[in-house]
Amino acid sequence: DEELPRPCPAGLEALSEAARAQLEELCGSEDLADFTEPSELAELATEHFLAAAEALGAALPRGAKASDRKAAARWLAWRLDEIAVRVSRNGFQVMDLAARPPTSADALFHRISFFNHCCAGLNNASWTFSGADGMNTVKTTRAVAAGEELSISYIGKPWCDLAKPARRRYLKQNFNFVCLCKACSQSPTTVRTGGAAEAGQKNGKLGNLLLR
């Protein structure tokens, strides 16, 4: 609450202390370690935000711990970058089909964000979003043993069916980790499925992307 000017522009409200604590538990902030300046997008968003707040007569946010506007704007831009990275690394792309028109968004679900990823259909759980109640539900996709870790796939088709180098590259670019799941740790002959092998034989170079 102290990070925002008062009064806030319409449509904005502070996170509760509990929600803030959950957000800060999620990974992502380490991605900013090599940057010395906030992103251009964060700086632009901050300028719009402060201008709208100032139009309402708001003072600088107390959490900025700075008396001048330039320092406060820089501090807020860094906070926006930090939040954006955590959302991009942990968010789920959801679709509210009940809305008119149907609406897509990136959403955070604290507990599910700690599920590990597994490639190539070897994950043993999947998630389903309900726009009616805003809940994201995880269910197993096969029988699991007691104590077995539940894993989901962070990527949908066609990325989850690509060859290991392509999958790993996509995961590194979008989630900033090198995948060491069962599918990526086993040899290609162990993981390869009949359907993917047939696709590679029929479709030449393009089909070979499907070979794990």
mmCIF file with all atom_site columns, C-alpha atoms in Angstrom:
data_model
loop_
_atom_site.group_PDB
_atom_site.id
_atom_site.type_symbol
_atom_site.label_atom_id
_atom_site.label_alt_id
_atom_site.label_comp_id
_atom_site.label_asym_id
_atom_site.label_entity_id
_atom_site.label_seq_id
_atom_site.pdbx_PDB_ins_code
_atom_site.Cartn_x
_atom_site.Cartn_y
_atom_site.Cartn_z
_atom_site.occupancy
_atom_site.B_iso_or_equiv
_atom_site.pdbx_formal_charge
_atom_site.auth_seq_id
_atom_site.auth_comp_id
_atom_site.auth_asym_id
_atom_site.auth_atom_id
_atom_site.pdbx_PDB_model_num
ATOM 1   C CA . ASP A 1 1   ? 0.000   0.000   0.000   1.00 0.00 ? 1   ASP A CA 1
ATOM 2   C CA . GLU A 1 2   ? 2.905   2.368   0.746   1.00 0.00 ? 2   GLU A CA 1
ATOM 3   C CA . GLU A 1 3   ? 4.273   1.823   -2.758  1.00 0.00 ? 3   GLU A CA 1
ATOM 4   C CA . LEU A 1 4   ? 1.333   3.616   -4.388  1.00 0.00 ? 4   LEU A CA 1
ATOM 5   C CA . PRO A 1 5   ? 0.428   7.320   -4.437  1.00 0.00 ? 5   PRO A CA 1
ATOM 6   C CA . ARG A 1 6   ? -2.739  8.305   -2.589  1.00 0.00 ? 6   ARG A CA 1
ATOM 7   C CA . PRO A 1 7   ? -5.300  8.710   -4.008  1.00 0.00 ? 7   PRO A CA 1
ATOM 8   C CA . CYS A 1 8   ? -4.631  6.097   -6.721  1.00 0.00 ? 8   CYS A CA 1
ATOM 9   C CA . PRO A 1 9   ? -5.855  6.549   -10.293 1.00 0.00 ? 9   PRO A CA 1
ATOM 10  C CA . ALA A 1 10  ? -9.141  4.772   -11.026 1.00 0.00 ? 10  ALA A CA 1
ATOM 11  C CA . GLY A 1 11  ? -8.881  1.028   -11.607 1.00 0.00 ? 11  GLY A CA 1
ATOM 12  C CA . LEU A 1 12  ? -5.827  0.482   -9.400  1.00 0.00 ? 12  LEU A CA 1
ATOM 13  C CA . GLU A 1 13  ? -5.715  -0.902  -5.900  1.00 0.00 ? 13  GLU A CA 1
ATOM 14  C CA . ALA A 1 14  ? -2.965  -2.159  -3.656  1.00 0.00 ? 14  ALA A CA 1
ATOM 15  C CA . LEU A 1 15  ? -2.308  -5.858  -3.132  1.00 0.00 ? 15  LEU A CA 1
ATOM 16  C CA . SER A 1 16  ? -3.114  -7.203  0.284   1.00 0.00 ? 16  SER A CA 1
ATOM 17  C CA . GLU A 1 17  ? -0.134  -8.063  2.480   1.00 0.00 ? 17  GLU A CA 1
ATOM 18  C CA . ALA A 1 18  ? -0.849  -11.771 1.978   1.00 0.00 ? 18  ALA A CA 1
ATOM 19  C CA . ALA A 1 19  ? -1.015  -11.446 -1.823  1.00 0.00 ? 19  ALA A CA 1
ATOM 20  C CA . ARG A 1 20  ? 2.178   -9.398  -1.865  1.00 0.00 ? 20  ARG A CA 1
ATOM 21  C CA . ALA A 1 21  ? 4.003   -12.003 0.210   1.00 0.00 ? 21  ALA A CA 1
ATOM 22  C CA . GLN A 1 22  ? 2.856   -14.740 -2.185  1.00 0.00 ? 22  GLN A CA 1
ATOM 23  C CA . LEU A 1 23  ? 3.973   -12.739 -5.224  1.00 0.00 ? 23  LEU A CA 1
ATOM 24  C CA . GLU A 1 24  ? 7.425   -12.186 -3.761  1.00 0.00 ? 24  GLU A CA 1
ATOM 25  C CA . GLU A 1 25  ? 7.828   -15.930 -3.115  1.00 0.00 ? 25  GLU A CA 1
ATOM 26  C CA . LEU A 1 26  ? 7.683   -16.590 -6.861  1.00 0.00 ? 26  LEU A CA 1
ATOM 27  C CA . CYS A 1 27  ? 10.900  -16.743 -8.880  1.00 0.00 ? 27  CYS A CA 1
ATOM 28  C CA . GLY A 1 28  ? 11.831  -14.138 -11.456 1.00 0.00 ? 28  GLY A CA 1
ATOM 29  C CA . SER A 1 29  ? 13.624  -11.266 -9.770  1.00 0.00 ? 29  SER A CA 1
ATOM 30  C CA . GLU A 1 30  ? 16.980  -12.917 -10.440 1.00 0.00 ? 30  GLU A CA 1
ATOM 31  C CA . ASP A 1 31  ? 16.407  -12.212 -14.146 1.00 0.00 ? 31  ASP A CA 1
ATOM 32  C CA . LEU A 1 32  ? 17.018  -8.509  -13.447 1.00 0.00 ? 32  LEU A CA 1
ATOM 33  C CA . ALA A 1 33  ? 20.461  -9.006  -11.908 1.00 0.00 ? 33  ALA A CA 1
ATOM 34  C CA . ASP A 1 34  ? 22.322  -8.019  -15.078 1.00 0.00 ? 34  ASP A CA 1
ATOM 35  C CA . PHE A 1 35  ? 20.308  -4.851  -15.763 1.00 0.00 ? 35  PHE A CA 1
ATOM 36  C CA . THR A 1 36  ? 21.354  -1.454  -14.444 1.00 0.00 ? 36  THR A CA 1
ATOM 37  C CA . GLU A 1 37  ? 18.374  0.472   -15.799 1.00 0.00 ? 37  GLU A CA 1
ATOM 38  C CA . PRO A 1 38  ? 14.619  -0.181  -15.731 1.00 0.00 ? 38  PRO A CA 1
ATOM 39  C CA . SER A 1 39  ? 13.061  -1.232  -19.032 1.00 0.00 ? 39  SER A CA 1
ATOM 40  C CA . GLU A 1 40  ? 11.719  1.416   -21.387 1.00 0.00 ? 40  GLU A CA 1
ATOM 41  C CA . LEU A 1 41  ? 8.219   -0.045  -21.070 1.00 0.00 ? 41  LEU A CA 1
ATOM 42  C CA . ALA A 1 42  ? 8.340   0.183   -17.259 1.00 0.00 ? 42  ALA A CA 1
ATOM 43  C CA . GLU A 1 43  ? 9.541   3.776   -17.420 1.00 0.00 ? 43  GLU A CA 1
ATOM 44  C CA . LEU A 1 44  ? 6.750   4.709   -19.835 1.00 0.00 ? 44  LEU A CA 1
ATOM 45  C CA . ALA A 1 45  ? 4.111   2.996   -17.689 1.00 0.00 ? 45  ALA A CA 1
ATOM 46  C CA . THR A 1 46  ? 5.457   4.751   -14.600 1.00 0.00 ? 46  THR A CA 1
ATOM 47  C CA . GLU A 1 47  ? 5.211   8.154   -16.271 1.00 0.00 ? 47  GLU A CA 1
ATOM 48  C CA . HIS A 1 48  ? 1.551   7.549   -17.171 1.00 0.00 ? 48  HIS A CA 1
ATOM 49  C CA . PHE A 1 49  ? 0.851   6.277   -13.674 1.00 0.00 ? 49  PHE A CA 1
ATOM 50  C CA . LEU A 1 50  ? 2.460   9.201   -11.866 1.00 0.00 ? 50  LEU A CA 1
ATOM 51  C CA . ALA A 1 51  ? 0.871   11.735  -14.228 1.00 0.00 ? 51  ALA A CA 1
ATOM 52  C CA . ALA A 1 52  ? -2.582  10.268  -13.551 1.00 0.00 ? 52  ALA A CA 1
ATOM 53  C CA . ALA A 1 53  ? -1.927  10.261  -9.794  1.00 0.00 ? 53  ALA A CA 1
ATOM 54  C CA . GLU A 1 54  ? -0.635  13.835  -9.815  1.00 0.00 ? 54  GLU A CA 1
ATOM 55  C CA . ALA A 1 55  ? -3.745  14.952  -11.691 1.00 0.00 ? 55  ALA A CA 1
ATOM 56  C CA . LEU A 1 56  ? -5.693  13.788  -8.654  1.00 0.00 ? 56  LEU A CA 1
ATOM 57  C CA . GLY A 1 57  ? -3.417  15.732  -6.327  1.00 0.00 ? 57  GLY A CA 1
ATOM 58  C CA . ALA A 1 58  ? -1.622  12.631  -5.066  1.00 0.00 ? 58  ALA A CA 1
ATOM 59  C CA . ALA A 1 59  ? 1.736   12.853  -3.330  1.00 0.00 ? 59  ALA A CA 1
ATOM 60  C CA . LEU A 1 60  ? 4.704   10.658  -4.237  1.00 0.00 ? 60  LEU A CA 1
ATOM 61  C CA . PRO A 1 61  ? 4.465   7.100   -2.889  1.00 0.00 ? 61  PRO A CA 1
ATOM 62  C CA . ARG A 1 62  ? 5.825   6.831   0.637   1.00 0.00 ? 62  ARG A CA 1
ATOM 63  C CA . GLY A 1 63  ? 7.491   3.538   -0.159  1.00 0.00 ? 63  GLY A CA 1
ATOM 64  C CA . ALA A 1 64  ? 9.771   5.225   -2.685  1.00 0.00 ? 64  ALA A CA 1
ATOM 65  C CA . LYS A 1 65  ? 11.647  6.913   0.174   1.00 0.00 ? 65  LYS A CA 1
ATOM 66  C CA . ALA A 1 66  ? 12.556  9.804   -2.122  1.00 0.00 ? 66  ALA A CA 1
ATOM 67  C CA . SER A 1 67  ? 11.543  13.438  -2.149  1.00 0.00 ? 67  SER A CA 1
ATOM 68  C CA . ASP A 1 68  ? 12.066  14.107  -5.853  1.00 0.00 ? 68  ASP A CA 1
ATOM 69  C CA . ARG A 1 69  ? 9.912   12.842  -8.675  1.00 0.00 ? 69  ARG A CA 1
ATOM 70  C CA . LYS A 1 70  ? 12.754  11.452  -10.806 1.00 0.00 ? 70  LYS A CA 1
ATOM 71  C CA . ALA A 1 71  ? 13.989  9.130   -8.055  1.00 0.00 ? 71  ALA A CA 1
ATOM 72  C CA . ALA A 1 72  ? 10.444  8.001   -7.263  1.00 0.00 ? 72  ALA A CA 1
ATOM 73  C CA . ALA A 1 73  ? 9.730   7.287   -10.949 1.00 0.00 ? 73  ALA A CA 1
ATOM 74  C CA . ARG A 1 74  ? 12.891  5.195   -11.281 1.00 0.00 ? 74  ARG A CA 1
ATOM 75  C CA . TRP A 1 75  ? 12.069  3.258   -8.133  1.00 0.00 ? 75  TRP A CA 1
ATOM 76  C CA . LEU A 1 76  ? 8.518   2.526   -9.340  1.00 0.00 ? 76  LEU A CA 1
ATOM 77  C CA . ALA A 1 77  ? 9.799   1.457   -12.763 1.00 0.00 ? 77  ALA A CA 1
ATOM 78  C CA . TRP A 1 78  ? 12.092  -1.093  -11.097 1.00 0.00 ? 78  TRP A CA 1
ATOM 79  C CA . ARG A 1 79  ? 9.163   -2.436  -9.082  1.00 0.00 ? 79  ARG A CA 1
ATOM 80  C CA . LEU A 1 80  ? 7.068   -2.760  -12.256 1.00 0.00 ? 80  LEU A CA 1
ATOM 81  C CA . ASP A 1 81  ? 9.880   -4.691  -13.957 1.00 0.00 ? 81  ASP A CA 1
ATOM 82  C CA . GLU A 1 82  ? 10.197  -6.998  -10.965 1.00 0.00 ? 82  GLU A CA 1
ATOM 83  C CA . ILE A 1 83  ? 6.479   -7.753  -10.912 1.00 0.00 ? 83  ILE A CA 1
ATOM 84  C CA . ALA A 1 84  ? 6.347   -8.209  -14.698 1.00 0.00 ? 84  ALA A CA 1
ATOM 85  C CA . VAL A 1 85  ? 9.180   -10.750 -14.620 1.00 0.00 ? 85  VAL A CA 1
ATOM 86  C CA . ARG A 1 86  ? 7.545   -12.746 -11.841 1.00 0.00 ? 86  ARG A CA 1
ATOM 87  C CA . VAL A 1 87  ? 4.274   -12.811 -13.807 1.00 0.00 ? 87  VAL A CA 1
ATOM 88  C CA . SER A 1 88  ? 5.981   -13.815 -17.060 1.00 0.00 ? 88  SER A CA 1
ATOM 89  C CA . ARG A 1 89  ? 7.863   -16.678 -15.371 1.00 0.00 ? 89  ARG A CA 1
ATOM 90  C CA . ASN A 1 90  ? 4.925   -17.990 -13.327 1.00 0.00 ? 90  ASN A CA 1
ATOM 91  C CA . GLY A 1 91  ? 1.757   -16.870 -15.104 1.00 0.00 ? 91  GLY A CA 1
ATOM 92  C CA . PHE A 1 92  ? -0.819  -19.099 -16.772 1.00 0.00 ? 92  PHE A CA 1
ATOM 93  C CA . GLN A 1 93  ? -2.453  -18.084 -20.040 1.00 0.00 ? 93  GLN A CA 1
ATOM 94  C CA . VAL A 1 94  ? -6.157  -18.409 -19.303 1.00 0.00 ? 94  VAL A CA 1
ATOM 95  C CA . MET A 1 95  ? -9.330  -17.788 -21.277 1.00 0.00 ? 95  MET A CA 1
ATOM 96  C CA . ASP A 1 96  ? -12.621 -16.702 -19.744 1.00 0.00 ? 96  ASP A CA 1
ATOM 97  C CA . LEU A 1 97  ? -15.149 -18.162 -22.169 1.00 0.00 ? 97  LEU A CA 1
ATOM 98  C CA . ALA A 1 98  ? -18.061 -16.907 -20.072 1.00 0.00 ? 98  ALA A CA 1
ATOM 99  C CA . ALA A 1 99  ? -17.106 -13.271 -20.731 1.00 0.00 ? 99  ALA A CA 1
ATOM 100 C CA . ARG A 1 100 ? -18.535 -11.435 -23.713 1.00 0.00 ? 100 ARG A CA 1
ATOM 101 C CA . PRO A 1 101 ? -16.423 -11.233 -25.734 1.00 0.00 ? 101 PRO A CA 1
ATOM 102 C CA . PRO A 1 102 ? -14.278 -14.120 -24.431 1.00 0.00 ? 102 PRO A CA 1
ATOM 103 C CA . THR A 1 103 ? -11.244 -12.663 -22.697 1.00 0.00 ? 103 THR A CA 1
ATOM 104 C CA . SER A 1 104 ? -7.696  -13.989 -22.427 1.00 0.00 ? 104 SER A CA 1
ATOM 105 C CA . ALA A 1 105 ? -5.199  -12.996 -19.755 1.00 0.00 ? 105 ALA A CA 1
ATOM 106 C CA . ASP A 1 106 ? -2.088  -14.025 -17.854 1.00 0.00 ? 106 ASP A CA 1
ATOM 107 C CA . ALA A 1 107 ? -3.069  -15.089 -14.341 1.00 0.00 ? 107 ALA A CA 1
ATOM 108 C CA . LEU A 1 108 ? -1.078  -16.039 -11.252 1.00 0.00 ? 108 LEU A CA 1
ATOM 109 C CA . PHE A 1 109 ? -2.035  -18.982 -9.064  1.00 0.00 ? 109 PHE A CA 1
ATOM 110 C CA . HIS A 1 110 ? 0.325   -19.161 -6.128  1.00 0.00 ? 110 HIS A CA 1
ATOM 111 C CA . ARG A 1 111 ? 0.220   -22.845 -5.233  1.00 0.00 ? 111 ARG A CA 1
ATOM 112 C CA . ILE A 1 112 ? 0.150   -24.152 -8.814  1.00 0.00 ? 112 ILE A CA 1
ATOM 113 C CA . SER A 1 113 ? 3.081   -21.903 -9.732  1.00 0.00 ? 113 SER A CA 1
ATOM 114 C CA . PHE A 1 114 ? 5.321   -24.199 -7.651  1.00 0.00 ? 114 PHE A CA 1
ATOM 115 C CA . PHE A 1 115 ? 4.518   -27.278 -9.776  1.00 0.00 ? 115 PHE A CA 1
ATOM 116 C CA . ASN A 1 116 ? 7.525   -28.424 -11.784 1.00 0.00 ? 116 ASN A CA 1
ATOM 117 C CA . HIS A 1 117 ? 7.436   -28.887 -15.548 1.00 0.00 ? 117 HIS A CA 1
ATOM 118 C CA . CYS A 1 118 ? 7.740   -32.085 -17.577 1.00 0.00 ? 118 CYS A CA 1
ATOM 119 C CA . CYS A 1 119 ? 7.999   -32.238 -21.387 1.00 0.00 ? 119 CYS A CA 1
ATOM 120 C CA . ALA A 1 120 ? 6.675   -34.465 -24.131 1.00 0.00 ? 120 ALA A CA 1
ATOM 121 C CA . GLY A 1 121 ? 3.454   -35.530 -22.490 1.00 0.00 ? 121 GLY A CA 1
ATOM 122 C CA . LEU A 1 122 ? 5.263   -37.205 -19.585 1.00 0.00 ? 122 LEU A CA 1
ATOM 123 C CA . ASN A 1 123 ? 3.704   -34.832 -17.042 1.00 0.00 ? 123 ASN A CA 1
ATOM 124 C CA . ASN A 1 124 ? 1.227   -36.624 -14.799 1.00 0.00 ? 124 ASN A CA 1
ATOM 125 C CA . ALA A 1 125 ? -1.161  -33.707 -14.180 1.00 0.00 ? 125 ALA A CA 1
ATOM 126 C CA . SER A 1 126 ? -2.851  -30.919 -16.085 1.00 0.00 ? 126 SER A CA 1
ATOM 127 C CA . TRP A 1 127 ? -4.710  -27.725 -15.180 1.00 0.00 ? 127 TRP A CA 1
ATOM 128 C CA . THR A 1 128 ? -8.092  -26.312 -16.150 1.00 0.00 ? 128 THR A CA 1
ATOM 129 C CA . PHE A 1 129 ? -9.237  -22.720 -15.641 1.00 0.00 ? 129 PHE A CA 1
ATOM 130 C CA . SER A 1 130 ? -12.839 -21.785 -14.819 1.00 0.00 ? 130 SER A CA 1
ATOM 131 C CA . GLY A 1 131 ? -13.842 -18.237 -15.707 1.00 0.00 ? 131 GLY A CA 1
ATOM 132 C CA . ALA A 1 132 ? -17.001 -18.596 -13.617 1.00 0.00 ? 132 ALA A CA 1
ATOM 133 C CA . ASP A 1 133 ? -15.170 -18.675 -10.279 1.00 0.00 ? 133 ASP A CA 1
ATOM 134 C CA . GLY A 1 134 ? -11.638 -17.685 -11.338 1.00 0.00 ? 134 GLY A CA 1
ATOM 135 C CA . MET A 1 135 ? -10.253 -20.993 -10.089 1.00 0.00 ? 135 MET A CA 1
ATOM 136 C CA . ASN A 1 136 ? -7.452  -23.019 -11.669 1.00 0.00 ? 136 ASN A CA 1
ATOM 137 C CA . THR A 1 137 ? -7.814  -26.734 -10.915 1.00 0.00 ? 137 THR A CA 1
ATOM 138 C CA . VAL A 1 138 ? -5.074  -29.359 -11.236 1.00 0.00 ? 138 VAL A CA 1
ATOM 139 C CA . LYS A 1 139 ? -6.024  -32.987 -11.844 1.00 0.00 ? 139 LYS A CA 1
ATOM 140 C CA . THR A 1 140 ? -3.890  -36.057 -12.428 1.00 0.00 ? 140 THR A CA 1
ATOM 141 C CA . THR A 1 141 ? -3.884  -37.474 -15.952 1.00 0.00 ? 141 THR A CA 1
ATOM 142 C CA . ARG A 1 142 ? -2.875  -41.002 -14.918 1.00 0.00 ? 142 ARG A CA 1
ATOM 143 C CA . ALA A 1 143 ? -2.489  -43.113 -11.818 1.00 0.00 ? 143 ALA A CA 1
ATOM 144 C CA . VAL A 1 144 ? 0.270   -41.828 -9.543  1.00 0.00 ? 144 VAL A CA 1
ATOM 145 C CA . ALA A 1 145 ? 2.153   -43.593 -6.793  1.00 0.00 ? 145 ALA A CA 1
ATOM 146 C CA . ALA A 1 146 ? 2.149   -42.406 -3.200  1.00 0.00 ? 146 ALA A CA 1
ATOM 147 C CA . GLY A 1 147 ? 4.813   -39.738 -2.798  1.00 0.00 ? 147 GLY A CA 1
ATOM 148 C CA . GLU A 1 148 ? 5.252   -39.278 -6.566  1.00 0.00 ? 148 GLU A CA 1
ATOM 149 C CA . GLU A 1 149 ? 5.771   -35.642 -7.565  1.00 0.00 ? 149 GLU A CA 1
ATOM 150 C CA . LEU A 1 150 ? 3.005   -34.086 -9.619  1.00 0.00 ? 150 LEU A CA 1
ATOM 151 C CA . SER A 1 151 ? 4.205   -32.226 -12.696 1.00 0.00 ? 151 SER A CA 1
ATOM 152 C CA . ILE A 1 152 ? 2.475   -30.137 -15.339 1.00 0.00 ? 152 ILE A CA 1
ATOM 153 C CA . SER A 1 153 ? 3.536   -28.909 -18.762 1.00 0.00 ? 153 SER A CA 1
ATOM 154 C CA . TYR A 1 154 ? 4.389   -25.221 -18.960 1.00 0.00 ? 154 TYR A CA 1
ATOM 155 C CA . ILE A 1 155 ? 4.036   -25.296 -22.746 1.00 0.00 ? 155 ILE A CA 1
ATOM 156 C CA . GLY A 1 156 ? 1.200   -26.305 -25.023 1.00 0.00 ? 156 GLY A CA 1
ATOM 157 C CA . LYS A 1 157 ? 1.150   -27.720 -28.525 1.00 0.00 ? 157 LYS A CA 1
ATOM 158 C CA . PRO A 1 158 ? 3.073   -27.608 -30.793 1.00 0.00 ? 158 PRO A CA 1
ATOM 159 C CA . TRP A 1 159 ? 5.999   -26.676 -28.510 1.00 0.00 ? 159 TRP A CA 1
ATOM 160 C CA . CYS A 1 160 ? 5.572   -29.636 -26.153 1.00 0.00 ? 160 CYS A CA 1
ATOM 161 C CA . ASP A 1 161 ? 5.948   -32.081 -29.082 1.00 0.00 ? 161 ASP A CA 1
ATOM 162 C CA . LEU A 1 162 ? 9.113   -30.565 -30.541 1.00 0.00 ? 162 LEU A CA 1
ATOM 163 C CA . ALA A 1 163 ? 12.538  -32.209 -30.349 1.00 0.00 ? 163 ALA A CA 1
ATOM 164 C CA . LYS A 1 164 ? 14.480  -31.811 -27.098 1.00 0.00 ? 164 LYS A CA 1
ATOM 165 C CA . PRO A 1 165 ? 16.816  -29.033 -28.356 1.00 0.00 ? 165 PRO A CA 1
ATOM 166 C CA . ALA A 1 166 ? 13.852  -26.968 -29.580 1.00 0.00 ? 166 ALA A CA 1
ATOM 167 C CA . ARG A 1 167 ? 11.864  -27.534 -26.379 1.00 0.00 ? 167 ARG A CA 1
ATOM 168 C CA . ARG A 1 168 ? 14.814  -26.632 -24.180 1.00 0.00 ? 168 ARG A CA 1
ATOM 169 C CA . ARG A 1 169 ? 15.518  -23.508 -26.200 1.00 0.00 ? 169 ARG A CA 1
ATOM 170 C CA . TYR A 1 170 ? 11.879  -22.412 -25.932 1.00 0.00 ? 170 TYR A CA 1
ATOM 171 C CA . LEU A 1 171 ? 11.796  -23.041 -22.166 1.00 0.00 ? 171 LEU A CA 1
ATOM 172 C CA . LYS A 1 172 ? 15.071  -21.199 -21.636 1.00 0.00 ? 172 LYS A CA 1
ATOM 173 C CA . GLN A 1 173 ? 13.875  -18.189 -23.623 1.00 0.00 ? 173 GLN A CA 1
ATOM 174 C CA . ASN A 1 174 ? 10.459  -18.001 -21.989 1.00 0.00 ? 174 ASN A CA 1
ATOM 175 C CA . PHE A 1 175 ? 10.965  -19.420 -18.475 1.00 0.00 ? 175 PHE A CA 1
ATOM 176 C CA . ASN A 1 176 ? 14.733  -19.011 -17.957 1.00 0.00 ? 176 ASN A CA 1
ATOM 177 C CA . PHE A 1 177 ? 15.654  -22.571 -16.976 1.00 0.00 ? 177 PHE A CA 1
ATOM 178 C CA . VAL A 1 178 ? 17.376  -25.523 -18.634 1.00 0.00 ? 178 VAL A CA 1
ATOM 179 C CA . CYS A 1 179 ? 14.895  -28.383 -18.590 1.00 0.00 ? 179 CYS A CA 1
ATOM 180 C CA . LEU A 1 180 ? 16.077  -31.559 -16.844 1.00 0.00 ? 180 LEU A CA 1
ATOM 181 C CA . CYS A 1 181 ? 12.718  -33.359 -16.767 1.00 0.00 ? 181 CYS A CA 1
ATOM 182 C CA . LYS A 1 182 ? 12.320  -37.068 -17.467 1.00 0.00 ? 182 LYS A CA 1
ATOM 183 C CA . ALA A 1 183 ? 11.797  -36.506 -21.196 1.00 0.00 ? 183 ALA A CA 1
ATOM 184 C CA . CYS A 1 184 ? 14.890  -34.317 -21.503 1.00 0.00 ? 184 CYS A CA 1
ATOM 185 C CA . SER A 1 185 ? 17.087  -36.552 -19.322 1.00 0.00 ? 185 SER A CA 1
ATOM 186 C CA . GLN A 1 186 ? 16.371  -39.807 -21.124 1.00 0.00 ? 186 GLN A CA 1
ATOM 187 C CA . SER A 1 187 ? 17.857  -40.840 -24.449 1.00 0.00 ? 187 SER A CA 1
ATOM 188 C CA . PRO A 1 188 ? 15.817  -39.984 -27.575 1.00 0.00 ? 188 PRO A CA 1
ATOM 189 C CA . THR A 1 189 ? 15.162  -43.676 -28.293 1.00 0.00 ? 189 THR A CA 1
ATOM 190 C CA . THR A 1 190 ? 13.687  -44.160 -24.818 1.00 0.00 ? 190 THR A CA 1
ATOM 191 C CA . VAL A 1 191 ? 11.306  -41.220 -25.002 1.00 0.00 ? 191 VAL A CA 1
ATOM 192 C CA . ARG A 1 192 ? 10.349  -41.344 -28.677 1.00 0.00 ? 192 ARG A CA 1
ATOM 193 C CA . THR A 1 193 ? 6.777   -42.369 -29.291 1.00 0.00 ? 193 THR A CA 1
ATOM 194 C CA . GLY A 1 194 ? 5.403   -44.181 -32.302 1.00 0.00 ? 194 GLY A CA 1
ATOM 195 C CA . GLY A 1 195 ? 3.319   -41.200 -33.417 1.00 0.00 ? 195 GLY A CA 1
ATOM 196 C CA . ALA A 1 196 ? 6.252   -38.806 -33.375 1.00 0.00 ? 196 ALA A CA 1
ATOM 197 C CA . ALA A 1 197 ? 8.501   -41.285 -35.161 1.00 0.00 ? 197 ALA A CA 1
ATOM 198 C CA . GLU A 1 198 ? 5.922   -41.815 -37.884 1.00 0.00 ? 198 GLU A CA 1
ATOM 199 C CA . ALA A 1 199 ? 5.521   -38.070 -38.278 1.00 0.00 ? 199 ALA A CA 1
ATOM 200 C CA . GLY A 1 200 ? 9.254   -37.718 -38.803 1.00 0.00 ? 200 GLY A CA 1
ATOM 201 C CA . GLN A 1 201 ? 9.296   -40.443 -41.460 1.00 0.00 ? 201 GLN A CA 1
ATOM 202 C CA . LYS A 1 202 ? 6.355   -38.967 -43.362 1.00 0.00 ? 202 LYS A CA 1
ATOM 203 C CA . ASN A 1 203 ? 7.143   -35.256 -43.216 1.00 0.00 ? 203 ASN A CA 1
ATOM 204 C CA . GLY A 1 204 ? 10.904  -35.095 -43.777 1.00 0.00 ? 204 GLY A CA 1
ATOM 205 C CA . LYS A 1 205 ? 12.807  -32.193 -42.225 1.00 0.00 ? 205 LYS A CA 1
ATOM 206 C CA . LEU A 1 206 ? 9.684   -30.582 -40.755 1.00 0.00 ? 206 LEU A CA 1
ATOM 207 C CA . GLY A 1 207 ? 8.596   -33.848 -39.221 1.00 0.00 ? 207 GLY A CA 1
ATOM 208 C CA . ASN A 1 208 ? 12.015  -34.341 -37.641 1.00 0.00 ? 208 ASN A CA 1
ATOM 209 C CA . LEU A 1 209 ? 11.215  -31.463 -35.297 1.00 0.00 ? 209 LEU A CA 1
ATOM 210 C CA . LEU A 1 210 ? 8.746   -33.812 -33.643 1.00 0.00 ? 210 LEU A CA 1
ATOM 211 C CA . LEU A 1 211 ? 11.404  -36.418 -32.871 1.00 0.00 ? 211 LEU A CA 1
ATOM 212 C CA . ARG A 1 212 ? 12.470  -36.171 -29.272 1.00 0.00 ? 212 ARG A CA 1
#
